[in-house]
Each structure stands twice: as C-alpha cells, then as structure tokens.
Short mmCIF file of C-alpha atoms and ligand atoms in Angstrom, two decimals:
data_model
loop_
_atom_site.label_atom_id
_atom_site.label_comp_id
_atom_site.label_asym_id
_atom_site.label_seq_id
_atom_site.Cartn_x
_atom_site.Cartn_y
_atom_site.Cartn_z
CA MET A 1 -31.13 -18.47 23.37
CA SER A 2 -29.60 -19.85 21.21
CA TYR A 3 -27.88 -18.33 18.38
CA ASP A 4 -27.06 -19.51 14.54
CA PHE A 5 -23.04 -18.93 15.70
CA ASP A 6 -21.18 -19.07 18.97
CA LEU A 7 -18.92 -16.07 17.45
CA PHE A 8 -19.66 -14.46 13.85
CA VAL A 9 -16.35 -12.28 12.92
CA ILE A 10 -17.07 -9.06 10.31
CA GLY A 11 -13.99 -8.95 8.34
CA ALA A 12 -11.65 -11.51 6.87
CA GLY A 13 -8.93 -9.39 7.12
CA SER A 14 -5.53 -10.85 9.08
CA GLY A 15 -6.91 -10.84 12.25
CA GLY A 16 -10.30 -11.66 11.65
CA ILE A 17 -9.35 -14.84 9.89
CA ALA A 18 -6.46 -15.65 12.94
CA ALA A 19 -9.12 -15.37 15.27
CA ALA A 20 -12.67 -16.66 13.04
CA ARG A 21 -9.73 -19.94 12.65
CA ARG A 22 -8.40 -20.28 16.02
CA ALA A 23 -11.99 -20.24 18.04
CA ALA A 24 -13.34 -22.66 14.69
CA GLU A 25 -9.96 -25.03 15.90
CA TYR A 26 -11.40 -24.99 20.02
CA GLY A 27 -14.88 -26.38 18.06
CA ALA A 28 -17.47 -23.34 17.64
CA LYS A 29 -19.24 -23.03 15.48
CA VAL A 30 -18.35 -19.36 13.57
CA GLY A 31 -19.28 -17.50 10.43
CA ILE A 32 -16.84 -14.65 8.97
CA ALA A 33 -18.37 -12.19 6.37
CA GLU A 34 -16.09 -10.03 3.70
CA SER A 35 -17.23 -7.94 0.90
CA GLY A 36 -13.89 -7.96 -0.09
CA ARG A 37 -11.28 -10.13 -1.20
CA LEU A 38 -9.80 -12.17 1.39
CA GLY A 39 -6.98 -11.37 3.21
CA GLY A 40 -8.02 -8.02 4.33
CA THR A 41 -5.76 -4.58 3.27
CA CYS A 42 -2.04 -6.43 4.33
CA VAL A 43 -2.96 -9.10 1.14
CA ASN A 44 -4.65 -7.34 -1.18
CA ARG A 45 -3.65 -3.75 -1.37
CA GLY A 46 -0.64 -3.24 1.35
CA CYS A 47 2.00 -5.78 3.30
CA VAL A 48 2.08 -8.41 0.33
CA PRO A 49 2.07 -6.50 -2.81
CA LYS A 50 4.22 -3.80 -1.51
CA LYS A 51 6.91 -5.66 -0.66
CA LEU A 52 6.55 -7.79 -3.93
CA LEU A 53 6.88 -4.00 -5.68
CA VAL A 54 9.86 -2.95 -3.09
CA TYR A 55 11.75 -6.35 -4.76
CA ALA A 56 11.10 -4.82 -7.49
CA SER A 57 12.67 -1.66 -6.96
CA HIS A 58 16.28 -3.07 -6.16
CA PHE A 59 16.86 -4.74 -9.36
CA PRO A 60 18.44 -1.58 -11.04
CA ALA A 61 20.78 -1.20 -8.42
CA TYR A 62 22.18 -4.94 -7.67
CA PHE A 63 22.76 -4.36 -12.12
CA GLU A 64 24.36 -2.47 -10.98
CA GLU A 65 26.16 -3.58 -8.45
CA ALA A 66 26.78 -6.76 -10.27
CA GLN A 67 28.78 -5.73 -12.50
CA GLY A 68 31.71 -4.21 -9.30
CA TYR A 69 31.71 -8.09 -8.70
CA GLY A 70 33.25 -8.70 -12.63
CA TRP A 71 29.97 -9.38 -13.95
CA GLN A 72 28.70 -7.81 -17.43
CA VAL A 73 24.33 -6.93 -17.57
CA GLY A 74 23.06 -6.36 -20.98
CA GLU A 75 20.23 -4.63 -22.32
CA ARG A 76 17.34 -4.55 -19.28
CA HIS A 77 13.75 -3.07 -18.78
CA LEU A 78 11.09 -3.03 -16.69
CA ASP A 79 7.87 -4.68 -18.20
CA TRP A 80 5.50 -2.85 -15.70
CA SER A 81 2.36 -4.36 -16.98
CA LYS A 82 3.98 -7.67 -16.95
CA LEU A 83 4.89 -6.81 -13.00
CA ILE A 84 1.81 -5.77 -11.63
CA ARG A 85 0.30 -8.95 -13.34
CA ALA A 86 2.64 -10.70 -11.61
CA VAL A 87 1.76 -9.34 -8.35
CA ASP A 88 -2.34 -9.65 -8.48
CA ASN A 89 -1.34 -13.56 -9.81
CA GLU A 90 0.02 -13.89 -6.60
CA VAL A 91 -2.56 -11.83 -4.03
CA THR A 92 -5.14 -14.52 -6.30
CA ARG A 93 -3.12 -17.23 -4.97
CA LEU A 94 -3.60 -15.54 -1.16
CA ASN A 95 -7.23 -15.56 -1.71
CA GLY A 96 -7.71 -18.88 -3.03
CA ILE A 97 -5.31 -19.88 0.49
CA TYR A 98 -7.20 -17.90 2.82
CA GLN A 99 -10.48 -19.37 1.41
CA ARG A 100 -9.10 -22.75 1.99
CA MET A 101 -8.11 -22.25 5.27
CA LEU A 102 -11.24 -20.98 6.31
CA ASP A 103 -13.33 -24.22 4.82
CA ASN A 104 -10.62 -26.75 6.35
CA SER A 105 -11.17 -24.85 9.73
CA GLN A 106 -15.06 -25.26 9.20
CA VAL A 107 -15.40 -21.67 9.03
CA GLN A 108 -18.42 -20.33 7.26
CA VAL A 109 -18.05 -17.40 4.70
CA PHE A 110 -20.81 -14.66 3.68
CA ARG A 111 -19.37 -13.14 0.99
CA ASP A 112 -21.05 -9.62 1.30
CA ARG A 113 -20.72 -6.93 4.26
CA GLY A 114 -21.73 -7.44 7.50
CA VAL A 115 -23.72 -4.53 9.27
CA PHE A 116 -25.04 -4.48 12.95
CA VAL A 117 -28.83 -5.05 13.75
CA ASP A 118 -29.32 -5.27 16.53
CA ALA A 119 -26.57 -6.83 19.70
CA HIS A 120 -26.76 -10.06 18.58
CA GLY A 121 -27.93 -9.48 14.64
CA ILE A 122 -25.72 -9.11 12.15
CA GLN A 123 -27.18 -8.16 8.30
CA VAL A 124 -25.08 -9.95 5.88
CA GLY A 125 -26.38 -9.67 2.50
CA ASP A 126 -29.43 -10.81 2.23
CA ARG A 127 -29.47 -13.53 5.16
CA LYS A 128 -30.02 -12.15 8.96
CA VAL A 129 -27.43 -13.70 10.95
CA THR A 130 -27.25 -13.98 15.15
CA ALA A 131 -24.54 -14.47 17.66
CA ASP A 132 -23.40 -15.23 20.29
CA LYS A 133 -20.34 -13.33 20.36
CA ILE A 134 -19.67 -11.22 17.34
CA LEU A 135 -16.04 -9.11 16.70
CA ILE A 136 -15.22 -6.77 14.58
CA ALA A 137 -12.36 -7.14 12.57
CA VAL A 138 -13.19 -4.01 9.94
CA GLY A 139 -9.45 -2.87 9.69
CA GLY A 140 -8.81 0.74 8.35
CA LYS A 141 -8.53 2.36 5.71
CA PRO A 142 -6.91 5.37 3.68
CA THR A 143 -7.78 9.43 4.17
CA LYS A 144 -7.14 12.84 2.50
CA PRO A 145 -6.68 16.07 3.85
CA ASP A 146 -10.56 17.98 2.75
CA ASN A 147 -8.63 21.04 2.70
CA ILE A 148 -6.29 21.29 -0.55
CA PRO A 149 -8.59 21.83 -3.49
CA GLY A 150 -8.49 19.32 -6.11
CA ILE A 151 -7.31 16.42 -3.55
CA GLU A 152 -9.64 14.09 -5.97
CA TYR A 153 -6.90 13.86 -8.36
CA ALA A 154 -4.56 12.17 -5.49
CA ILE A 155 -5.02 8.76 -5.71
CA THR A 156 -4.69 6.78 -2.02
CA SER A 157 -2.37 3.18 -1.46
CA ASP A 158 -5.44 1.86 -2.44
CA GLU A 159 -5.01 2.24 -6.08
CA MET A 160 -0.87 1.81 -6.32
CA PHE A 161 -1.38 -1.66 -7.57
CA HIS A 162 -3.81 -0.85 -10.46
CA LEU A 163 -1.63 1.93 -12.20
CA PRO A 164 -2.15 0.47 -16.00
CA HIS A 165 1.84 2.35 -16.54
CA GLN A 166 4.55 3.20 -14.78
CA PRO A 167 4.28 6.84 -13.61
CA ARG A 168 7.17 9.08 -14.86
CA ARG A 169 7.05 12.25 -12.78
CA PHE A 170 5.32 10.38 -9.64
CA VAL A 171 4.47 12.95 -6.41
CA VAL A 172 3.57 11.64 -2.36
CA LEU A 173 2.10 13.72 -0.05
CA GLY A 174 3.19 12.95 3.52
CA GLY A 175 6.13 11.23 4.93
CA GLY A 176 5.03 8.23 7.10
CA TYR A 177 5.51 4.11 6.07
CA ILE A 178 2.96 4.66 2.84
CA GLY A 179 4.80 7.93 1.71
CA VAL A 180 8.07 6.49 1.75
CA GLU A 181 7.74 3.40 0.73
CA PHE A 182 6.21 4.01 -2.24
CA ALA A 183 8.47 6.70 -3.35
CA SER A 184 11.63 4.32 -2.38
CA ILE A 185 9.66 1.80 -4.35
CA LEU A 186 8.67 4.24 -7.72
CA ASN A 187 12.48 6.08 -7.51
CA GLY A 188 14.13 2.01 -7.63
CA LEU A 189 11.28 1.16 -10.83
CA GLY A 190 12.72 4.56 -12.29
CA SER A 191 10.34 7.35 -12.08
CA GLN A 192 11.63 10.91 -11.01
CA VAL A 193 9.91 11.07 -7.50
CA THR A 194 9.35 14.52 -4.99
CA GLN A 195 7.72 13.96 -2.07
CA ILE A 196 6.18 16.32 -0.44
CA ILE A 197 6.28 16.65 3.56
CA ARG A 198 5.20 19.51 6.18
CA ALA A 199 8.05 18.25 8.97
CA ASP A 200 11.31 18.92 8.18
CA GLN A 201 12.25 15.27 8.44
CA ILE A 202 9.76 11.71 7.52
CA LEU A 203 8.06 9.03 9.38
CA ARG A 204 7.80 11.49 12.66
CA GLY A 205 8.03 9.21 16.21
CA PHE A 206 10.78 7.23 14.60
CA ASP A 207 13.96 8.00 16.77
CA GLU A 208 15.56 10.93 15.57
CA ASP A 209 18.96 9.09 14.23
CA ILE A 210 16.80 7.02 12.16
CA ARG A 211 14.80 9.46 10.71
CA THR A 212 17.99 11.50 9.06
CA GLN A 213 19.87 8.72 8.02
CA ILE A 214 16.39 7.04 5.89
CA HIS A 215 15.51 10.79 4.61
CA GLU A 216 19.88 10.90 3.85
CA GLY A 217 19.42 7.74 1.93
CA MET A 218 16.17 7.97 0.26
CA ALA A 219 17.52 12.09 -0.94
CA LYS A 220 20.89 10.01 -2.23
CA HIS A 221 19.21 7.52 -3.82
CA GLY A 222 17.26 10.58 -5.60
CA VAL A 223 14.01 10.99 -4.52
CA GLN A 224 13.67 15.24 -3.82
CA PHE A 225 12.18 15.85 -0.64
CA LEU A 226 10.27 19.03 -0.45
CA SER A 227 10.44 19.32 3.66
CA GLY A 228 8.29 22.04 5.46
CA THR A 229 5.93 22.44 2.73
CA GLU A 230 2.24 21.59 2.32
CA GLY A 231 0.55 20.95 -0.83
CA ILE A 232 -2.47 23.95 -1.32
CA ALA A 233 -4.46 22.61 -4.71
CA ILE A 234 -3.97 19.80 -6.94
CA GLU A 235 -4.87 21.56 -10.71
CA LYS A 236 -5.71 19.11 -13.32
CA THR A 237 -4.10 19.73 -17.34
CA GLU A 238 -3.55 18.39 -20.20
CA SER A 239 -0.11 16.22 -19.60
CA GLY A 240 -1.44 15.16 -15.98
CA LEU A 241 -1.27 17.42 -12.69
CA LYS A 242 0.06 20.64 -11.17
CA ILE A 243 -0.03 20.22 -7.48
CA HIS A 244 0.61 23.96 -5.57
CA VAL A 245 3.15 23.87 -2.73
CA GLN A 246 3.72 26.71 0.20
CA SER A 247 6.99 26.43 1.72
CA GLY A 248 6.49 29.40 4.29
CA ASP A 249 5.17 32.29 2.26
CA GLN A 250 6.73 30.64 -0.97
CA GLU A 251 4.61 29.06 -2.70
CA THR A 252 5.63 26.74 -6.15
CA VAL A 253 4.12 24.08 -8.75
CA VAL A 254 5.39 20.20 -8.65
CA GLU A 255 4.11 18.55 -11.64
CA ALA A 256 3.11 14.45 -11.69
CA ASP A 257 1.61 12.82 -14.37
CA GLY A 258 -1.98 11.42 -13.96
CA VAL A 259 -1.16 10.41 -10.55
CA SER A 260 -0.07 11.53 -7.39
CA LEU A 261 -0.01 9.58 -4.13
CA ALA A 262 -1.94 11.31 -0.81
CA ALA A 263 -0.35 8.64 1.75
CA THR A 264 -1.98 11.46 4.46
CA GLY A 265 -2.68 8.57 7.18
CA ARG A 266 -5.35 5.83 7.71
CA ILE A 267 -8.31 5.87 10.00
CA PRO A 268 -10.49 3.03 11.43
CA ASN A 269 -12.91 1.53 8.88
CA ILE A 270 -15.99 1.66 10.71
CA GLN A 271 -18.75 4.06 8.82
CA ASN A 272 -22.19 1.87 7.26
CA LEU A 273 -20.76 -0.63 10.09
CA GLY A 274 -24.87 0.00 11.90
CA LEU A 275 -22.70 0.83 15.21
CA GLU A 276 -25.85 2.85 16.15
CA ASN A 277 -28.20 -0.32 16.61
CA THR A 278 -25.72 -1.83 19.21
CA GLN A 279 -23.77 0.61 22.48
CA VAL A 280 -20.46 -0.15 21.22
CA GLU A 281 -18.64 2.95 22.25
CA VAL A 282 -16.35 4.92 19.25
CA ARG A 283 -13.53 6.88 20.72
CA GLN A 284 -11.71 10.14 18.68
CA GLY A 285 -12.88 7.67 15.31
CA ALA A 286 -12.06 4.05 16.61
CA ILE A 287 -13.65 1.33 18.43
CA ALA A 288 -13.19 1.63 22.56
CA VAL A 289 -11.92 -1.79 24.24
CA ASN A 290 -9.81 -2.41 27.29
CA PRO A 291 -6.85 -4.65 26.98
CA GLN A 292 -8.93 -7.95 26.24
CA SER A 293 -10.44 -5.96 23.17
CA GLN A 294 -13.88 -6.21 24.35
CA THR A 295 -16.21 -3.33 23.70
CA ALA A 296 -18.27 -0.95 26.01
CA VAL A 297 -21.26 -4.33 24.99
CA ASP A 298 -19.82 -7.80 26.67
CA HIS A 299 -20.39 -9.77 23.71
CA ILE A 300 -18.53 -7.44 21.24
CA PHE A 301 -14.96 -7.82 20.28
CA ALA A 302 -13.06 -5.99 18.09
CA VAL A 303 -9.66 -6.36 16.95
CA GLY A 304 -6.80 -4.75 14.86
CA ASP A 305 -7.25 -1.44 12.86
CA CYS A 306 -10.71 -0.08 13.47
CA THR A 307 -9.41 -0.17 17.08
CA ASP A 308 -6.38 2.38 16.20
CA ARG A 309 -3.86 0.63 18.93
CA ILE A 310 -0.65 0.11 17.42
CA ASN A 311 -1.85 -0.47 13.15
CA LEU A 312 0.09 -3.37 12.34
CA THR A 313 -0.71 -6.41 10.46
CA PRO A 314 0.99 -9.20 13.42
CA VAL A 315 -0.61 -7.41 16.04
CA ALA A 316 -3.57 -7.81 14.46
CA ILE A 317 -3.31 -11.42 14.66
CA LYS A 318 -2.44 -11.39 18.14
CA GLU A 319 -5.19 -9.58 19.44
CA GLY A 320 -7.48 -12.11 17.60
CA ARG A 321 -5.61 -14.87 18.44
CA ALA A 322 -5.99 -13.34 22.03
CA PHE A 323 -9.80 -13.63 22.07
CA ALA A 324 -9.95 -16.57 20.87
CA ASP A 325 -7.57 -18.64 22.78
CA ALA A 326 -9.95 -16.31 26.24
CA HIS A 327 -13.15 -17.35 24.80
CA PHE A 328 -12.96 -20.31 23.15
CA GLY A 329 -9.63 -22.32 23.97
CA GLY A 330 -10.09 -21.33 28.27
CA LYS A 331 -6.44 -20.15 27.85
CA SER A 332 -6.89 -15.94 28.78
CA TRP A 333 -3.65 -13.88 27.91
CA GLN A 334 -3.14 -10.40 27.41
CA MET A 335 -1.85 -9.48 23.59
CA SER A 336 1.64 -7.07 24.92
CA TYR A 337 2.14 -3.81 23.30
CA ASP A 338 5.63 -3.43 25.03
CA ASN A 339 8.62 -4.07 22.32
CA VAL A 340 6.68 -4.59 18.94
CA PRO A 341 9.22 -3.98 16.45
CA THR A 342 8.66 -2.97 12.98
CA ALA A 343 9.89 -2.38 9.82
CA VAL A 344 9.73 0.55 7.00
CA PHE A 345 10.22 -1.29 3.54
CA SER A 346 11.28 2.49 2.03
CA ASN A 347 14.96 2.18 0.92
CA PRO A 348 17.36 1.85 2.58
CA GLU A 349 14.87 -0.17 4.84
CA ALA A 350 14.58 0.44 8.37
CA ALA A 351 13.33 -1.53 11.33
CA THR A 352 13.00 -0.97 15.12
CA VAL A 353 12.15 -1.98 18.50
CA GLY A 354 11.87 -0.37 21.42
CA LEU A 355 11.92 3.01 22.66
CA THR A 356 13.52 5.98 20.61
CA GLU A 357 16.42 7.92 22.43
CA ALA A 358 14.24 10.43 22.62
CA GLU A 359 11.70 8.34 25.08
CA ALA A 360 13.99 6.99 26.89
CA VAL A 361 15.28 9.81 28.03
CA GLU A 362 12.10 10.71 29.07
CA ARG A 363 11.80 7.96 30.98
CA TYR A 364 14.62 7.41 33.25
CA GLY A 365 16.40 10.55 32.44
CA ALA A 366 19.03 11.78 30.31
CA GLU A 367 22.05 10.31 33.15
CA ALA A 368 20.34 7.34 33.06
CA ILE A 369 20.62 6.26 29.09
CA LYS A 370 23.96 5.44 27.24
CA ILE A 371 24.05 5.17 22.90
CA TYR A 372 25.91 3.15 21.19
CA ARG A 373 26.05 3.77 17.38
CA SER A 374 28.14 1.75 14.48
CA ARG A 375 27.89 3.73 11.29
CA PHE A 376 29.38 1.94 8.35
CA ARG A 377 29.50 0.38 5.00
CA PRO A 378 28.52 -2.96 4.81
CA MET A 379 31.40 -5.41 2.97
CA TYR A 380 28.82 -6.12 -0.07
CA TYR A 381 29.62 -2.23 -1.11
CA THR A 382 33.05 -2.55 -1.14
CA LEU A 383 33.87 -4.10 -4.74
CA PRO A 384 31.29 -1.85 -6.62
CA ASP A 385 32.73 0.89 -4.93
CA LYS A 386 28.73 2.41 -3.37
CA ASP A 387 28.40 4.94 -0.74
CA GLU A 388 25.71 2.64 0.99
CA LYS A 389 25.60 2.92 4.79
CA THR A 390 24.41 1.02 7.60
CA LEU A 391 23.35 2.42 11.07
CA MET A 392 22.84 0.34 13.69
CA LYS A 393 21.97 2.01 17.08
CA LEU A 394 21.38 0.51 20.51
CA ILE A 395 20.12 2.42 23.82
CA VAL A 396 20.69 1.05 27.22
CA ASN A 397 19.65 1.70 30.83
CA GLN A 398 23.11 2.23 32.46
CA GLU A 399 21.71 1.61 35.94
CA THR A 400 19.96 -1.92 35.00
CA ASP A 401 22.23 -2.81 31.75
CA ARG A 402 18.72 -3.54 29.85
CA VAL A 403 18.44 -2.40 25.86
CA LEU A 404 15.71 -0.11 25.92
CA GLY A 405 15.61 0.23 22.04
CA ALA A 406 17.73 -1.46 19.02
CA HIS A 407 17.63 0.31 15.91
CA MET A 408 18.65 -0.26 12.67
CA VAL A 409 18.89 1.25 8.99
CA GLY A 410 20.75 -0.54 6.15
CA ASP A 411 19.85 -3.53 3.74
CA ASP A 412 18.03 -6.48 5.68
CA ALA A 413 17.46 -3.81 7.97
CA ALA A 414 14.10 -6.37 8.81
CA GLU A 415 15.55 -9.89 8.74
CA ILE A 416 18.21 -8.66 11.62
CA ILE A 417 15.49 -6.93 13.64
CA GLN A 418 13.33 -9.56 14.31
CA GLY A 419 15.90 -11.80 16.29
CA VAL A 420 16.79 -8.92 17.89
CA ALA A 421 13.44 -7.99 18.96
CA ILE A 422 13.07 -11.59 20.74
CA ALA A 423 15.92 -10.54 23.12
CA LEU A 424 14.53 -7.08 23.95
CA LYS A 425 11.19 -9.09 24.89
CA MET A 426 13.24 -11.64 26.94
CA GLY A 427 14.92 -8.39 28.75
CA ALA A 428 18.48 -9.00 27.90
CA THR A 429 21.44 -7.15 28.99
CA LYS A 430 23.86 -4.93 26.44
CA ALA A 431 26.26 -7.42 28.63
CA ASP A 432 24.01 -10.61 27.28
CA PHE A 433 25.03 -8.89 24.01
CA ASP A 434 28.53 -8.84 24.09
CA ALA A 435 28.55 -12.29 25.93
CA THR A 436 27.02 -13.34 22.08
CA VAL A 437 29.17 -14.66 20.01
CA ALA A 438 29.46 -13.09 16.45
CA ILE A 439 28.47 -14.62 12.70
CA HIS A 440 31.58 -13.28 11.00
CA PRO A 441 31.92 -11.95 8.02
CA SER A 442 28.17 -9.85 9.12
CA ALA A 443 26.57 -6.74 9.24
CA ALA A 444 24.57 -7.87 11.93
CA GLU A 445 27.90 -9.14 14.09
CA GLU A 446 27.16 -4.33 14.57
CA PHE A 447 24.57 -5.41 17.53
CA VAL A 448 27.30 -7.89 19.44
CA THR A 449 30.38 -5.86 19.36
CA MET A 450 29.61 -2.75 20.04
CA ARG A 451 31.89 -0.66 22.90
P1 NDP B 1 1.02 7.67 9.09
O1 NDP B 1 0.02 8.30 10.47
O2 NDP B 1 1.73 6.83 9.55
O3 NDP B 1 1.66 9.18 8.08
C1 NDP B 1 0.98 10.11 7.81
C2 NDP B 1 1.87 11.25 6.95
O4 NDP B 1 1.29 12.10 6.17
C3 NDP B 1 2.78 12.14 7.98
O5 NDP B 1 4.09 12.43 7.33
C4 NDP B 1 1.80 13.37 8.17
O6 NDP B 1 2.53 15.02 8.36
C5 NDP B 1 1.27 13.58 6.94
N1 NDP B 1 0.22 13.86 6.71
C6 NDP B 1 -0.83 13.68 7.60
N2 NDP B 1 -2.56 14.99 7.04
C7 NDP B 1 -1.43 15.35 6.75
C8 NDP B 1 -2.01 16.92 5.87
N3 NDP B 1 -3.20 17.38 5.48
N4 NDP B 1 -1.21 17.15 4.87
C9 NDP B 1 0.09 17.25 4.92
N5 NDP B 1 0.64 16.13 5.60
C10 NDP B 1 -0.13 15.59 5.82
O7 NDP B 1 0.44 7.45 8.08
P2 NDP B 1 0.51 6.49 6.58
O8 NDP B 1 -0.23 6.45 5.80
O9 NDP B 1 1.84 7.04 6.47
O10 NDP B 1 0.67 5.15 7.46
C11 NDP B 1 -0.73 4.36 8.28
C12 NDP B 1 -0.52 3.35 8.75
O11 NDP B 1 -0.24 1.81 8.05
C13 NDP B 1 0.57 3.01 9.64
O12 NDP B 1 0.26 3.88 10.97
C14 NDP B 1 0.98 2.31 9.68
O13 NDP B 1 0.61 1.32 10.95
C15 NDP B 1 0.30 1.15 9.16
N6 NDP B 1 1.04 1.02 7.88
C16 NDP B 1 2.87 -0.13 8.36
C17 NDP B 1 3.74 -0.38 7.51
C18 NDP B 1 4.65 -1.31 7.89
O14 NDP B 1 4.77 -2.22 8.63
N7 NDP B 1 5.81 -1.19 7.64
C19 NDP B 1 3.91 0.13 5.86
C20 NDP B 1 2.64 1.07 5.37
C21 NDP B 1 1.74 1.13 7.17
P3 NDP B 1 3.04 14.28 9.79
O15 NDP B 1 4.13 13.81 10.94
O16 NDP B 1 3.56 16.16 9.73
O17 NDP B 1 1.51 14.50 11.09
#
C-alpha cells in the first residue's frame, strides 16, 4: 500500500519539529500539521518568552547593585508595552526560523489542525492525507481547577505574554514551576505579588532544602506567600478581582487588578484529535507509549507533553530524535530518563539534577547517604552589601562514592548545573569532584571543594 507520506507529524512544537527534520534528513517524505504558530508552547508561550521576561525582571536589582560598584544610576522606568512588543517580535523571528528550517529540510508544512480519520489517515483542513507512520506531538495545555466559582476570571500562562498593562497587584494560584516563575517575574518588574499555595512550601517534588531556599529567597524579594491556603472563589469587582481564600477555617480576601494567574498544572492536549478513530490507548489523560514512544498501534508514535513523561522541551526533542533515528535512520537508541537536569527560573534561580535527598534515602537507606552543603554569599554581593545567598548541595552514596544528586539555588544555577549534569550522567564519584581543580574566584568552584 502506498501513502502520501512516510511520516506525518501532528504538532509543530519542540518534539514534532525535531522528529520531522531528523526523519527528512534521512530521506523520508515528511508532512507536519500545525494550526498555531510554529514552535509550540516553548517558543510561543513558554520557555522563550518567559526567559526574556526573567531577564527584564532582573534589571531593578542590577540598578541597585550597580551603586555598590560606584555607578550613579539615574531615573528609570519600565515601558511595559515596549517590553511585551520586543518579546513578541523575538517570538515572531523564531517562528520564521522554524519555517525556514522545515522548508530547508523539505518537510511539507500544513497550517491546519491534524485530526485522525482512521489509523493511517489524517484530515488537515480540507485535505485528507495518508502516512505510513504517524507521530503525535501535540503537547500540553494549562488546566484550571473546576471547583472554584469565578475561575473563568483567572488567566493562564498562555495569556501572560500579551497583557496590555502591567498588573499592579498580581495574584498567583499554584506553587509549581509556572507559578513561581511568574511570581518572580512580576515581583522583579515591580508588581505587588501574592502567591497562594495549598502546601506549606512551593515546588513539591524538589529537594526540601532547595524548596526552602527558593521560598525564603522569593519572600525576601517581596513575594507574599499564603501557604496552606486554597482559593475558594473569584469575584469580579469594579477595580479588579477579589480572590476569596481559605486556610483552615479562616477565610480572607486578596485583591488583584484585572488579572490573577491560575498556574495549577498542565494536561495533555489530546482532545478533538480523532483518537477514537484509532486504537491508540489513553491512560490517565495521556497517550500511553512504550519506551520507544510507540502507542498501542504499531505505526503510531507519540512524544513530548502529550505522553506526560517528563514534561520538558529538551526531553521532547530527544524523544523525537530517538524515534526518527530508530525508524528512518537505522540507529536504534532509547531515551534515558535518568539524571535529567532541570531549572526553575525563579528569583533566586534554581537548578537540579539527579535524586533529591528524600529519594536517595528511600532508594539506598539513610545510612548509605552523605549530604554535602555549602551556603554562602557570592562575591558579587559583597560591594552592594546585599544579603543574597547561594545554596549548593551534593547527595553522595557512601558505599559507591557516586554523586546521586546535585542541587543549587542562586545566580546562574541553570548554567552551572548543566555542566554538573554531564558528570552525573557519566557516573562521577565525589572523589572525581574533589580531583577537579576549581575555577577561582567563582561560585561554581564550591561544587568541587565541598567537605
Ligand atoms: P505543576 O504541576 O508543576 O504545579 C501545579 C501547582 O498547582 C502545584 O503547586 C499544585 O499544588 C497547584 N495546584 C494544582 N491544583 C490546584 C488546585 N485545585 N488548587 C490550588 N492549587 C492547585 O504545574 P505548572 O503549571 O507549574 O507546570 C506544568 C509543567 O510545565 C511542569 O511539570 C514542568 O514540567 C513544565 N514547566 C517547566 C519549566 C521549566 O523547566 N523551567 C517552566 C514551566 C513549566 P500541589 O503541589 O499542592 O499539588
């Protein structure tokens, strides 16, 4: 049987584009469907515009610190519209780059939604195409709690990049990655930020020391946390929003401008995809796949957030490339989910790779684990005389001397942990860290001098 395409990809986000280009480079005839802007969540309403706003939010602190180094800093104010426009222009530039990359790889781009009509057939706009293999790479989308009356007044991260005005009073519901990043951004840009979290601390699942350090750091920078608190209703008023919250049997009201952000998690974006016209299995709201990203149907595969494994852009890209290498390049390899580094671009920033202390204790027993910690004021903050601290933590298996986890909170944590992640991936021991000569003076050197 002949098909229109060797591979058809539904969704031109990080995973879909990586797989499509790699397969086309091996000579496969590839089509890709995307109804939104090319690049998916990461480029359009995630990592990229978020990181640009993170950079913008650091300037007030830099202006203050510059004075410790003898600089006189004059009048300054933020032009919100200019910032939002500049970020959007950069996203548009990247959309163009993705289009050119797909064109250069001779991937045929369909600017429409792809919907399964049968196991080999996909409706894209008014066309039906067929493909030998199909890759689902449709990503995820924000979800809001459905038990809070008035939740429709809260926006999600999707809308955060196009706010016409800077909110003066900004309320965040949720204490995950997205909540802490936007709380830090708006706080840095000068908004008054309240973050409502139902746990006692932000970032459930991260190492406890790291959670505490970020939480305290953000609070010191001015974010007001309402811990152990749930939003119970949102009410629209003349001047903005009233968010009714409950902590134990205490009820209070927090006021926001027109916007409050619901950062309460993301779910696979697999509705209206025509999956019912295939035998693809959906488990707990996500597309079920084996370690080769294969669904219950032999020739249909899925990568990225729609499979709800580790929901990070670089993971989706690797999953996409592993699929293309195996099926179009004759090079079979399996994506490894061990020691996947990740960063939270909060202020202070955090990054981590490997096991948390709690995970290490659970896996190897408390006696087998040795913890190394270093908490210090980086040299940069001495002249501005600011009480900013960096925390670094290593988790070591005493029996094998292997470093099981490396965690950091502080400036450049993501840049530093990326290198440490290579060491962990290679199975480095504490003796290997100790044998490495420090770069002095740097903050990173603490990772090789901890005793
Ligand atoms: P997370 O799942 O990380 O966090 C959701 C937060 O919302 C938690 O604090 C959770 O609380 C809270 N929550 C959930 N439901 C409710 C509710 N009904 N009422 C009150 N609070 C609630 O989701 P995010 O949206 O922050 O991020 C989604 C994913 O996006 C992450 O898993 C991550 O992989 C990815 N991401 C990665 C980034 C990066 O790499 N820097 C940046 C942004 C996103 P509780 O802990 O109590 O359950």
